[in-house]
Amino acid sequence: MDTSAVLVNATSRKEPAIPPAQPSHIAIIGAGIGGLAAALRLASAGLQVSVFDSHTAPGGKMRTVPSAAGPVDAGPTVLTLKPVFDALFADAGARLEDHVTLETEPLLARHFWPDGTTLDLFSDIQASVDTVSRTFGTTAAAEFRAFTARANRLFDAFEGPMMQAATPSLGALTRHTLRNPALIPQMAPHQTLSRMLARRFSDPRLAQLFARYATYVGGTPEQSPAILSLIWAAEQRGVWHVKGGMHRLAVAIADLAQANGASFHFDAHVTRIEMQDQQPVAIHTNGDRHPVDMVLFNGDPRALTQGALGDGITTAVSGQATEPRSLSAQVHAFAATVDDTVPLAAHNVFFAADPAREYHPLHKGKAQSDPTLYICAQDRFGGRKPVGQERFEIIMNAAPVGSGAAPDDNEVTKCQTLIFNRLRQFGLHFTPTPGPETLTGPAAFHQMFPHSAGSLYGRSPRG
């Protein structure tokens, strides 16, 4: 999910504005995970912080919806890169484990193909090599091991200078690669993810599996750079389930920020950032004026360029930083019983029949007809086998929508029929079949996150 934050200053077109030494009051617009992390760090440093969000609770896209079996995650389902969150809590003098209960997930995902092939991948690399060898043969296992080693080298090389850098830049990337020239062929420059994977894997099913990682940041494999393969290295380093759902993590960060002095204002729609001499002096919410010294915007930067928060800050972010738009999704979140014919794990991927054409409709802004479907069986974390109704989230990639789009009942029905007919072809049956009220699509996401065009990740990684 997009966690980009923008320090608002009318002159900050290419670089974030440099904050004054000790601003007395910082307003954070948006209580998504980026805004929450900023609120916690700033408040624990002794600064006055006020967080404003138009929703009723913290978390942004890290949200839950009610069901007959309890709250269902309807956004992210697991935690990766745990050290990032360890560091966040440590900066506030706290420990992550004291605020949420985490369970490691040795089984990363179970994968299903229409031809009946199944494959489990694990955080233990040797266990994954063994299952790839049993499923696809020794050549595929050797290719998989080499691919994993390459992804790990890239991750180790760029974690510090790029992923953890306060202000990553193309110049820093160039200098780092020139000092380590062996990285250049590993990066597969000027290659798309799909092209690189086709060269690395002789079995197209393994290429299809890792091509899907482009969608983790809202891209398609034919249009995204090959370096996104390092997402596999991030996942292989560990996946954790947050007991009670991912929303508990958002609440924990908000609670700790509040304990450090931050104030939170929900149901507070920010209508304007008031500027004087190219500096923010106040924000306006629901008719109220709140004097501030600085504003941190943790929403889709496109809202700024579209003038959603006032004409004086439309150049705070360049248009190139917001376009083209990333993918959206069709998300079902519901409770149901499921038969035992298909051995579901907590994370499951049901692949499209034709990987060569799977994403083509999305490139044209159209709905998929042969989609890959992700299913999170939320009550099966830790290898559990629930009895009776359990909670599910189903995600299908979708194209973003136009700014004036509204949910279309016919499109909802078509999407619902496509998803559950497709799963029945794999032998998976839900009782009762979830209704249209359990589906959130691109138009609904656009309404929840204005000016996003329904994109869940902000700018596309295309190019």
Short mmCIF file of C-alpha atoms in Angstrom, two decimals:
data_model
loop_
_atom_site.label_atom_id
_atom_site.label_comp_id
_atom_site.label_asym_id
_atom_site.label_seq_id
_atom_site.Cartn_x
_atom_site.Cartn_y
_atom_site.Cartn_z
CA MET A 1 0.00 0.00 0.00
CA ASP A 2 1.15 3.49 -0.77
CA THR A 3 2.80 5.11 2.25
CA SER A 4 4.40 8.07 0.55
CA ALA A 5 4.42 11.31 2.51
CA VAL A 6 4.89 14.83 1.23
CA LEU A 7 6.26 17.72 3.26
CA VAL A 8 4.14 20.56 2.01
CA ASN A 9 5.92 23.64 0.74
CA ALA A 10 4.93 25.44 -2.41
CA THR A 11 8.53 25.51 -3.67
CA SER A 12 9.31 21.82 -3.00
CA ARG A 13 9.01 20.58 -6.56
CA LYS A 14 11.91 18.14 -6.64
CA GLU A 15 13.12 17.78 -3.05
CA PRO A 16 11.24 17.82 0.27
CA ALA A 17 11.29 21.12 2.08
CA ILE A 18 13.88 21.35 4.87
CA PRO A 19 12.03 21.75 8.18
CA PRO A 20 12.88 24.52 10.61
CA ALA A 21 14.97 23.56 13.63
CA GLN A 22 11.99 23.16 15.98
CA PRO A 23 8.54 23.63 14.47
CA SER A 24 6.06 24.16 17.28
CA HIS A 25 3.09 22.41 15.66
CA ILE A 26 3.14 19.79 12.89
CA ALA A 27 -0.09 18.66 11.26
CA ILE A 28 -0.15 15.23 9.61
CA ILE A 29 -2.92 14.70 7.07
CA GLY A 30 -3.71 11.01 6.77
CA ALA A 31 -3.51 8.27 9.40
CA GLY A 32 -2.31 5.55 7.05
CA ILE A 33 0.80 3.63 8.05
CA GLY A 34 3.17 6.36 6.78
CA GLY A 35 1.35 9.09 8.69
CA LEU A 36 1.20 6.96 11.82
CA ALA A 37 4.94 6.19 11.67
CA ALA A 38 5.72 9.90 11.23
CA ALA A 39 3.42 10.85 14.10
CA LEU A 40 5.09 8.35 16.42
CA ARG A 41 8.63 9.45 15.59
CA LEU A 42 7.86 13.18 15.76
CA ALA A 43 5.83 12.95 18.97
CA SER A 44 8.44 10.79 20.68
CA ALA A 45 11.02 13.46 19.73
CA GLY A 46 9.00 15.96 21.78
CA LEU A 47 7.24 17.84 18.97
CA GLN A 48 3.58 18.86 18.98
CA VAL A 49 1.79 16.64 16.49
CA SER A 50 -1.83 16.63 15.35
CA VAL A 51 -3.08 13.92 12.98
CA PHE A 52 -6.20 14.48 10.85
CA ASP A 53 -8.02 11.76 8.92
CA SER A 54 -11.40 11.71 7.19
CA HIS A 55 -12.02 8.10 8.22
CA THR A 56 -13.26 6.88 11.60
CA ALA A 57 -10.13 4.99 12.67
CA PRO A 58 -6.39 4.82 11.93
CA GLY A 59 -4.87 2.58 9.29
CA GLY A 60 -5.93 3.98 5.92
CA LYS A 61 -5.84 1.06 3.50
CA MET A 62 -4.81 -1.21 6.37
CA ARG A 63 -8.49 -1.66 7.10
CA THR A 64 -10.95 -4.26 8.31
CA VAL A 65 -14.61 -4.87 7.54
CA PRO A 66 -17.17 -6.68 9.72
CA SER A 67 -18.36 -10.21 9.01
CA ALA A 68 -20.36 -12.94 10.72
CA ALA A 69 -17.07 -14.45 11.98
CA GLY A 70 -15.54 -11.16 13.15
CA PRO A 71 -13.45 -8.39 11.55
CA VAL A 72 -11.81 -9.38 8.25
CA ASP A 73 -8.62 -7.83 6.92
CA ALA A 74 -9.54 -6.02 3.71
CA GLY A 75 -6.07 -4.66 2.93
CA PRO A 76 -2.60 -6.00 3.78
CA THR A 77 -2.74 -9.37 5.53
CA VAL A 78 0.81 -9.93 6.83
CA LEU A 79 3.88 -8.05 7.99
CA THR A 80 7.16 -8.23 6.06
CA LEU A 81 10.42 -6.34 6.70
CA LYS A 82 9.80 -6.60 10.44
CA PRO A 83 13.10 -4.82 11.32
CA VAL A 84 11.61 -1.61 9.88
CA PHE A 85 8.84 -1.76 12.47
CA ASP A 86 11.23 -2.87 15.21
CA ALA A 87 13.23 0.30 14.53
CA LEU A 88 10.08 2.46 14.53
CA PHE A 89 9.06 1.26 18.00
CA ALA A 90 12.64 1.40 19.27
CA ASP A 91 12.85 5.07 18.25
CA ALA A 92 9.94 5.67 20.61
CA GLY A 93 11.63 3.71 23.42
CA ALA A 94 9.29 0.74 22.98
CA ARG A 95 9.26 -2.82 21.66
CA LEU A 96 6.99 -3.98 18.86
CA GLU A 97 6.29 -7.29 20.65
CA ASP A 98 4.92 -5.44 23.69
CA HIS A 99 2.17 -3.84 21.62
CA VAL A 100 1.11 -6.52 19.11
CA THR A 101 1.37 -10.29 19.08
CA LEU A 102 3.28 -11.59 16.06
CA GLU A 103 3.36 -15.14 14.72
CA THR A 104 5.92 -16.13 12.11
CA GLU A 105 4.59 -17.91 9.03
CA PRO A 106 7.02 -20.57 7.73
CA LEU A 107 4.70 -21.34 4.79
CA LEU A 108 4.73 -18.20 2.64
CA ALA A 109 2.07 -19.21 0.13
CA ARG A 110 0.43 -22.17 -1.58
CA HIS A 111 0.13 -21.86 -5.36
CA PHE A 112 -2.42 -23.57 -7.60
CA TRP A 113 -2.42 -23.86 -11.42
CA PRO A 114 -5.36 -24.88 -13.65
CA ASP A 115 -3.47 -28.01 -14.74
CA GLY A 116 -3.61 -29.34 -11.16
CA THR A 117 -0.04 -28.41 -10.17
CA THR A 118 0.42 -27.05 -6.63
CA LEU A 119 3.54 -25.56 -5.05
CA ASP A 120 4.35 -24.40 -1.53
CA LEU A 121 7.06 -21.81 -0.91
CA PHE A 122 8.66 -21.36 2.50
CA SER A 123 10.82 -18.85 4.36
CA ASP A 124 13.33 -21.73 4.65
CA ILE A 125 15.07 -21.59 1.28
CA GLN A 126 16.11 -25.26 1.30
CA ALA A 127 12.51 -26.33 1.96
CA SER A 128 11.46 -24.28 -1.07
CA VAL A 129 14.23 -25.73 -3.24
CA ASP A 130 13.12 -29.23 -2.28
CA THR A 131 9.46 -28.62 -3.11
CA VAL A 132 10.35 -26.94 -6.42
CA SER A 133 12.51 -29.94 -7.27
CA ARG A 134 9.70 -32.39 -6.47
CA THR A 135 7.15 -30.39 -8.43
CA PHE A 136 9.09 -29.14 -11.47
CA GLY A 137 12.33 -31.13 -11.50
CA THR A 138 16.02 -30.61 -10.72
CA THR A 139 16.64 -28.08 -13.51
CA ALA A 140 13.84 -25.86 -12.20
CA ALA A 141 15.22 -26.21 -8.67
CA ALA A 142 18.66 -25.04 -9.81
CA GLU A 143 17.08 -22.09 -11.65
CA PHE A 144 15.05 -21.23 -8.56
CA ARG A 145 18.12 -21.35 -6.31
CA ALA A 146 20.05 -19.06 -8.69
CA PHE A 147 17.11 -16.66 -8.92
CA THR A 148 16.85 -16.50 -5.12
CA ALA A 149 20.59 -15.86 -4.73
CA ARG A 150 20.37 -13.03 -7.26
CA ALA A 151 17.38 -11.44 -5.49
CA ASN A 152 19.19 -11.65 -2.16
CA ARG A 153 22.32 -10.00 -3.57
CA LEU A 154 20.24 -7.12 -4.92
CA PHE A 155 18.36 -6.75 -1.65
CA ASP A 156 21.54 -6.71 0.43
CA ALA A 157 23.14 -4.19 -1.94
CA PHE A 158 20.28 -1.70 -2.02
CA GLU A 159 18.63 -2.04 1.38
CA GLY A 160 20.91 0.58 3.01
CA PRO A 161 21.67 3.11 0.26
CA MET A 162 18.20 3.05 -1.31
CA MET A 163 15.40 1.36 0.63
CA GLN A 164 16.45 2.70 4.04
CA ALA A 165 17.80 6.04 2.80
CA ALA A 166 16.00 9.17 3.99
CA THR A 167 16.19 10.69 0.50
CA PRO A 168 16.99 7.98 -2.09
CA SER A 169 18.05 9.40 -5.43
CA LEU A 170 19.09 8.30 -8.88
CA GLY A 171 22.52 9.84 -8.26
CA ALA A 172 23.02 7.76 -5.12
CA LEU A 173 21.95 4.65 -6.99
CA THR A 174 24.38 5.39 -9.82
CA ARG A 175 27.31 5.99 -7.45
CA HIS A 176 26.55 2.81 -5.53
CA THR A 177 26.43 0.64 -8.66
CA LEU A 178 29.63 2.19 -10.05
CA ARG A 179 31.37 1.21 -6.81
CA ASN A 180 29.92 -2.30 -7.20
CA PRO A 181 29.92 -2.96 -10.97
CA ALA A 182 29.01 -6.63 -10.53
CA LEU A 183 25.53 -5.46 -9.55
CA ILE A 184 24.80 -4.02 -12.99
CA PRO A 185 24.11 -7.30 -14.84
CA GLN A 186 22.26 -8.59 -11.75
CA MET A 187 19.88 -5.62 -12.00
CA ALA A 188 19.01 -6.58 -15.59
CA PRO A 189 18.89 -2.93 -16.66
CA HIS A 190 16.40 -2.00 -19.38
CA GLN A 191 14.64 -5.35 -18.99
CA THR A 192 11.09 -5.81 -17.81
CA LEU A 193 10.34 -8.24 -15.03
CA SER A 194 8.52 -10.61 -17.38
CA ARG A 195 11.36 -10.65 -19.91
CA MET A 196 13.98 -11.32 -17.25
CA LEU A 197 11.93 -14.15 -15.70
CA ALA A 198 11.36 -15.79 -19.10
CA ARG A 199 15.14 -16.00 -19.44
CA ARG A 200 15.69 -17.30 -15.90
CA PHE A 201 13.03 -20.03 -15.78
CA SER A 202 12.53 -22.76 -18.35
CA ASP A 203 9.13 -23.64 -16.83
CA PRO A 204 6.63 -20.82 -17.57
CA ARG A 205 4.72 -21.56 -14.39
CA LEU A 206 7.61 -20.44 -12.20
CA ALA A 207 8.04 -17.33 -14.34
CA GLN A 208 4.32 -16.65 -13.88
CA LEU A 209 4.64 -17.05 -10.12
CA PHE A 210 7.39 -14.47 -9.68
CA ALA A 211 5.99 -12.13 -12.35
CA ARG A 212 3.04 -11.57 -10.03
CA TYR A 213 5.33 -9.77 -7.58
CA ALA A 214 5.08 -6.66 -9.77
CA THR A 215 1.46 -6.35 -8.65
CA TYR A 216 2.65 -6.00 -5.03
CA VAL A 217 3.49 -2.38 -5.89
CA GLY A 218 0.70 -1.87 -8.40
CA GLY A 219 2.53 -2.76 -11.62
CA THR A 220 2.27 -5.39 -14.32
CA PRO A 221 5.27 -7.60 -15.17
CA GLU A 222 5.37 -6.50 -18.82
CA GLN A 223 5.74 -2.84 -17.82
CA SER A 224 7.74 -3.03 -14.57
CA PRO A 225 11.54 -3.14 -14.17
CA ALA A 226 13.27 -6.44 -13.55
CA ILE A 227 14.73 -5.22 -10.26
CA LEU A 228 11.32 -5.71 -8.64
CA SER A 229 12.31 -9.36 -8.35
CA LEU A 230 14.02 -8.38 -5.09
CA ILE A 231 10.52 -8.34 -3.54
CA TRP A 232 10.95 -12.12 -3.37
CA ALA A 233 14.03 -11.58 -1.18
CA ALA A 234 12.02 -9.35 1.17
CA GLU A 235 9.30 -11.97 1.53
CA GLN A 236 11.75 -14.83 1.89
CA ARG A 237 13.34 -13.00 4.85
CA GLY A 238 10.19 -13.59 6.83
CA VAL A 239 6.44 -13.11 6.98
CA TRP A 240 4.56 -12.45 10.22
CA HIS A 241 0.88 -12.61 11.05
CA VAL A 242 -0.43 -9.97 13.46
CA LYS A 243 -2.79 -11.69 15.88
CA GLY A 244 -6.19 -10.08 15.61
CA GLY A 245 -5.47 -8.73 12.13
CA MET A 246 -3.22 -6.13 10.58
CA HIS A 247 -5.44 -3.29 11.78
CA ARG A 248 -4.12 -4.03 15.29
CA LEU A 249 -0.70 -2.81 14.16
CA ALA A 250 -2.13 0.52 13.01
CA VAL A 251 -4.02 0.93 16.29
CA ALA A 252 -0.89 0.07 18.28
CA ILE A 253 1.19 2.73 16.50
CA ALA A 254 -1.58 5.32 16.95
CA ASP A 255 -1.93 4.47 20.65
CA LEU A 256 1.82 4.76 21.23
CA ALA A 257 1.97 8.07 19.33
CA GLN A 258 -0.90 9.35 21.46
CA ALA A 259 0.87 8.21 24.63
CA ASN A 260 3.83 10.32 23.47
CA GLY A 261 1.64 13.39 23.10
CA ALA A 262 0.22 13.21 19.56
CA SER A 263 -3.44 14.13 19.14
CA PHE A 264 -5.73 12.40 16.64
CA HIS A 265 -8.76 13.84 14.90
CA PHE A 266 -10.93 11.37 12.99
CA ASP A 267 -13.94 12.15 10.80
CA ALA A 268 -11.94 15.29 10.05
CA HIS A 269 -11.95 16.02 6.33
CA VAL A 270 -9.20 18.50 5.45
CA THR A 271 -10.56 20.93 2.88
CA ARG A 272 -7.65 23.32 2.52
CA ILE A 273 -4.07 24.02 3.55
CA GLU A 274 -3.79 27.75 4.14
CA MET A 275 -0.53 29.21 2.83
CA GLN A 276 1.30 32.49 3.46
CA ASP A 277 4.60 33.37 1.81
CA GLN A 278 4.77 29.82 0.43
CA GLN A 279 4.57 28.30 3.91
CA PRO A 280 1.61 26.51 5.53
CA VAL A 281 0.04 28.44 8.42
CA ALA A 282 -3.19 26.51 9.01
CA ILE A 283 -5.34 23.64 7.87
CA HIS A 284 -9.12 23.78 7.54
CA THR A 285 -11.34 20.86 8.52
CA ASN A 286 -15.13 20.77 8.49
CA GLY A 287 -15.27 24.54 8.86
CA ASP A 288 -12.61 24.71 11.62
CA ARG A 289 -9.23 26.42 11.28
CA HIS A 290 -6.17 24.82 12.94
CA PRO A 291 -2.99 26.96 13.07
CA VAL A 292 0.14 24.95 12.20
CA ASP A 293 3.80 25.52 11.39
CA MET A 294 4.29 22.57 9.08
CA VAL A 295 2.16 20.02 7.25
CA LEU A 296 3.06 16.44 6.40
CA PHE A 297 0.67 15.02 3.81
CA ASN A 298 0.29 11.24 3.99
CA GLY A 299 -2.19 10.72 1.22
CA ASP A 300 -2.01 10.08 -2.48
CA PRO A 301 0.21 12.92 -3.79
CA ARG A 302 -2.11 13.22 -6.79
CA ALA A 303 -4.61 14.95 -4.49
CA LEU A 304 -2.14 17.81 -4.12
CA THR A 305 -1.53 18.20 -7.85
CA GLN A 306 -5.30 18.14 -8.45
CA GLY A 307 -5.83 21.09 -6.07
CA ALA A 308 -7.83 19.06 -3.55
CA LEU A 309 -6.18 20.94 -0.65
CA GLY A 310 -5.86 24.35 -2.26
CA ASP A 311 -4.32 26.03 -5.27
CA GLY A 312 -1.21 27.18 -3.41
CA ILE A 313 0.35 23.73 -3.14
CA THR A 314 -0.33 22.13 -6.51
CA THR A 315 3.40 22.26 -7.34
CA ALA A 316 4.53 20.62 -4.10
CA VAL A 317 4.76 17.37 -6.10
CA SER A 318 5.49 17.08 -9.80
CA GLY A 319 2.97 15.43 -12.08
CA GLN A 320 5.66 12.92 -13.04
CA ALA A 321 5.63 11.69 -9.44
CA THR A 322 1.94 10.79 -9.63
CA GLU A 323 1.39 9.49 -13.18
CA PRO A 324 0.85 6.92 -14.61
CA ARG A 325 -1.45 5.38 -12.02
CA SER A 326 -0.85 2.03 -10.37
CA LEU A 327 -3.26 -0.86 -10.38
CA SER A 328 -6.38 -1.03 -8.28
CA ALA A 329 -8.12 -4.21 -7.13
CA GLN A 330 -11.42 -5.97 -6.62
CA VAL A 331 -11.43 -7.05 -2.96
CA HIS A 332 -13.91 -9.47 -1.42
CA ALA A 333 -13.88 -9.68 2.41
CA PHE A 334 -16.38 -12.06 4.00
CA ALA A 335 -17.08 -15.06 6.21
CA ALA A 336 -18.17 -18.45 4.90
CA THR A 337 -17.63 -22.16 5.23
CA VAL A 338 -15.53 -23.94 2.61
CA ASP A 339 -15.35 -27.60 1.69
CA ASP A 340 -12.16 -29.63 2.18
CA THR A 341 -11.60 -30.55 -1.46
CA VAL A 342 -8.98 -27.83 -1.91
CA PRO A 343 -6.29 -27.84 0.82
CA LEU A 344 -6.12 -24.11 1.54
CA ALA A 345 -3.24 -22.57 3.48
CA ALA A 346 -3.35 -19.09 5.00
CA HIS A 347 -2.03 -17.56 1.75
CA ASN A 348 -3.16 -19.00 -1.57
CA VAL A 349 -2.67 -18.00 -5.19
CA PHE A 350 -4.86 -19.42 -7.99
CA PHE A 351 -3.16 -18.67 -11.30
CA ALA A 352 -4.61 -17.62 -14.62
CA ALA A 353 -4.64 -20.19 -17.39
CA ASP A 354 -2.81 -18.00 -19.92
CA PRO A 355 0.12 -16.11 -18.36
CA ALA A 356 1.07 -14.59 -21.73
CA ARG A 357 -2.20 -12.62 -21.89
CA GLU A 358 -3.16 -12.36 -18.24
CA TYR A 359 -2.40 -8.65 -17.77
CA HIS A 360 -3.20 -7.38 -21.27
CA PRO A 361 -6.73 -6.12 -20.40
CA LEU A 362 -5.29 -4.10 -17.49
CA HIS A 363 -2.94 -2.29 -19.87
CA LYS A 364 -6.04 -1.07 -21.74
CA GLY A 365 -7.94 -0.11 -18.58
CA LYS A 366 -10.31 -3.06 -18.91
CA ALA A 367 -11.42 -5.87 -16.61
CA GLN A 368 -9.58 -9.19 -16.67
CA SER A 369 -11.28 -12.26 -18.07
CA ASP A 370 -8.59 -14.79 -17.03
CA PRO A 371 -7.35 -13.46 -13.68
CA THR A 372 -4.98 -14.72 -11.02
CA LEU A 373 -6.75 -14.69 -7.65
CA TYR A 374 -5.20 -14.33 -4.21
CA ILE A 375 -7.04 -15.74 -1.19
CA CYS A 376 -6.12 -15.07 2.41
CA ALA A 377 -7.77 -17.58 4.74
CA GLN A 378 -7.29 -15.41 7.81
CA ASP A 379 -8.17 -18.10 10.36
CA ARG A 380 -5.60 -20.57 8.96
CA PHE A 381 -2.48 -18.69 10.05
CA GLY A 382 -0.10 -20.87 12.03
CA GLY A 383 -1.38 -23.97 10.23
CA ARG A 384 -4.74 -23.82 12.01
CA LYS A 385 -7.75 -25.68 10.61
CA PRO A 386 -10.91 -23.81 11.63
CA VAL A 387 -14.31 -25.46 11.96
CA GLY A 388 -17.39 -23.75 10.56
CA GLN A 389 -17.39 -20.23 9.22
CA GLU A 390 -14.01 -18.59 8.69
CA ARG A 391 -12.80 -15.27 7.34
CA PHE A 392 -11.53 -14.75 3.80
CA GLU A 393 -10.12 -11.98 1.66
CA ILE A 394 -10.00 -12.45 -2.11
CA ILE A 395 -8.05 -10.00 -4.28
CA MET A 396 -8.18 -9.67 -8.07
CA ASN A 397 -6.08 -7.04 -9.84
CA ALA A 398 -8.03 -4.31 -11.58
CA ALA A 399 -7.36 -1.18 -13.61
CA PRO A 400 -7.73 2.25 -11.99
CA VAL A 401 -10.78 4.35 -12.84
CA GLY A 402 -11.53 7.87 -13.99
CA SER A 403 -11.93 10.66 -11.48
CA GLY A 404 -15.70 10.80 -11.84
CA ALA A 405 -16.27 7.06 -11.58
CA ALA A 406 -18.98 5.64 -9.35
CA PRO A 407 -19.62 1.99 -8.43
CA ASP A 408 -21.57 0.19 -11.17
CA ASP A 409 -23.96 -2.56 -10.02
CA ASN A 410 -23.59 -4.45 -13.31
CA GLU A 411 -19.80 -4.40 -13.08
CA VAL A 412 -19.97 -5.60 -9.46
CA THR A 413 -22.19 -8.52 -10.46
CA LYS A 414 -19.95 -9.45 -13.41
CA CYS A 415 -16.85 -9.33 -11.23
CA GLN A 416 -18.43 -11.40 -8.48
CA THR A 417 -19.60 -14.03 -10.98
CA LEU A 418 -16.15 -14.19 -12.62
CA ILE A 419 -14.32 -14.65 -9.30
CA PHE A 420 -16.47 -17.39 -7.84
CA ASN A 421 -16.98 -19.26 -11.12
CA ARG A 422 -13.23 -19.27 -11.53
CA LEU A 423 -12.68 -20.67 -8.04
CA ARG A 424 -15.31 -23.36 -8.64
CA GLN A 425 -13.20 -24.50 -11.60
CA PHE A 426 -10.44 -25.20 -9.07
CA GLY A 427 -12.95 -27.10 -6.91
CA LEU A 428 -13.38 -24.34 -4.31
CA HIS A 429 -16.92 -23.65 -3.07
CA PHE A 430 -17.98 -21.10 -0.44
CA THR A 431 -21.21 -21.38 1.55
CA PRO A 432 -22.98 -19.05 1.43
CA THR A 433 -21.65 -17.45 -1.75
CA PRO A 434 -20.64 -13.90 -0.75
CA GLY A 435 -22.92 -11.16 -1.98
CA PRO A 436 -22.00 -7.93 -3.78
CA GLU A 437 -21.98 -6.04 -0.49
CA THR A 438 -18.71 -7.81 0.40
CA LEU A 439 -16.88 -6.44 -2.67
CA THR A 440 -14.83 -3.23 -2.80
CA GLY A 441 -13.71 -2.18 -6.27
CA PRO A 442 -11.74 0.62 -7.92
CA ALA A 443 -14.59 3.15 -7.90
CA ALA A 444 -15.21 2.54 -4.20
CA PHE A 445 -11.50 2.94 -3.45
CA HIS A 446 -11.58 6.23 -5.37
CA GLN A 447 -14.39 7.40 -3.11
CA MET A 448 -12.57 6.30 0.06
CA PHE A 449 -9.29 7.88 -1.07
CA PRO A 450 -10.26 10.94 -3.16
CA HIS A 451 -8.29 11.85 -6.28
CA SER A 452 -6.53 8.45 -6.25
CA ALA A 453 -8.45 7.20 -9.32
CA GLY A 454 -8.83 4.03 -7.27
CA SER A 455 -5.09 3.25 -7.49
CA LEU A 456 -3.96 1.47 -4.37
CA TYR A 457 -0.24 2.22 -4.67
CA GLY A 458 -0.08 5.77 -6.03
CA ARG A 459 2.21 6.00 -9.02
CA SER A 460 2.77 2.93 -11.16
CA PRO A 461 6.31 1.42 -11.21
CA ARG A 462 6.05 1.43 -15.02
CA GLY A 463 9.27 2.48 -16.73
#
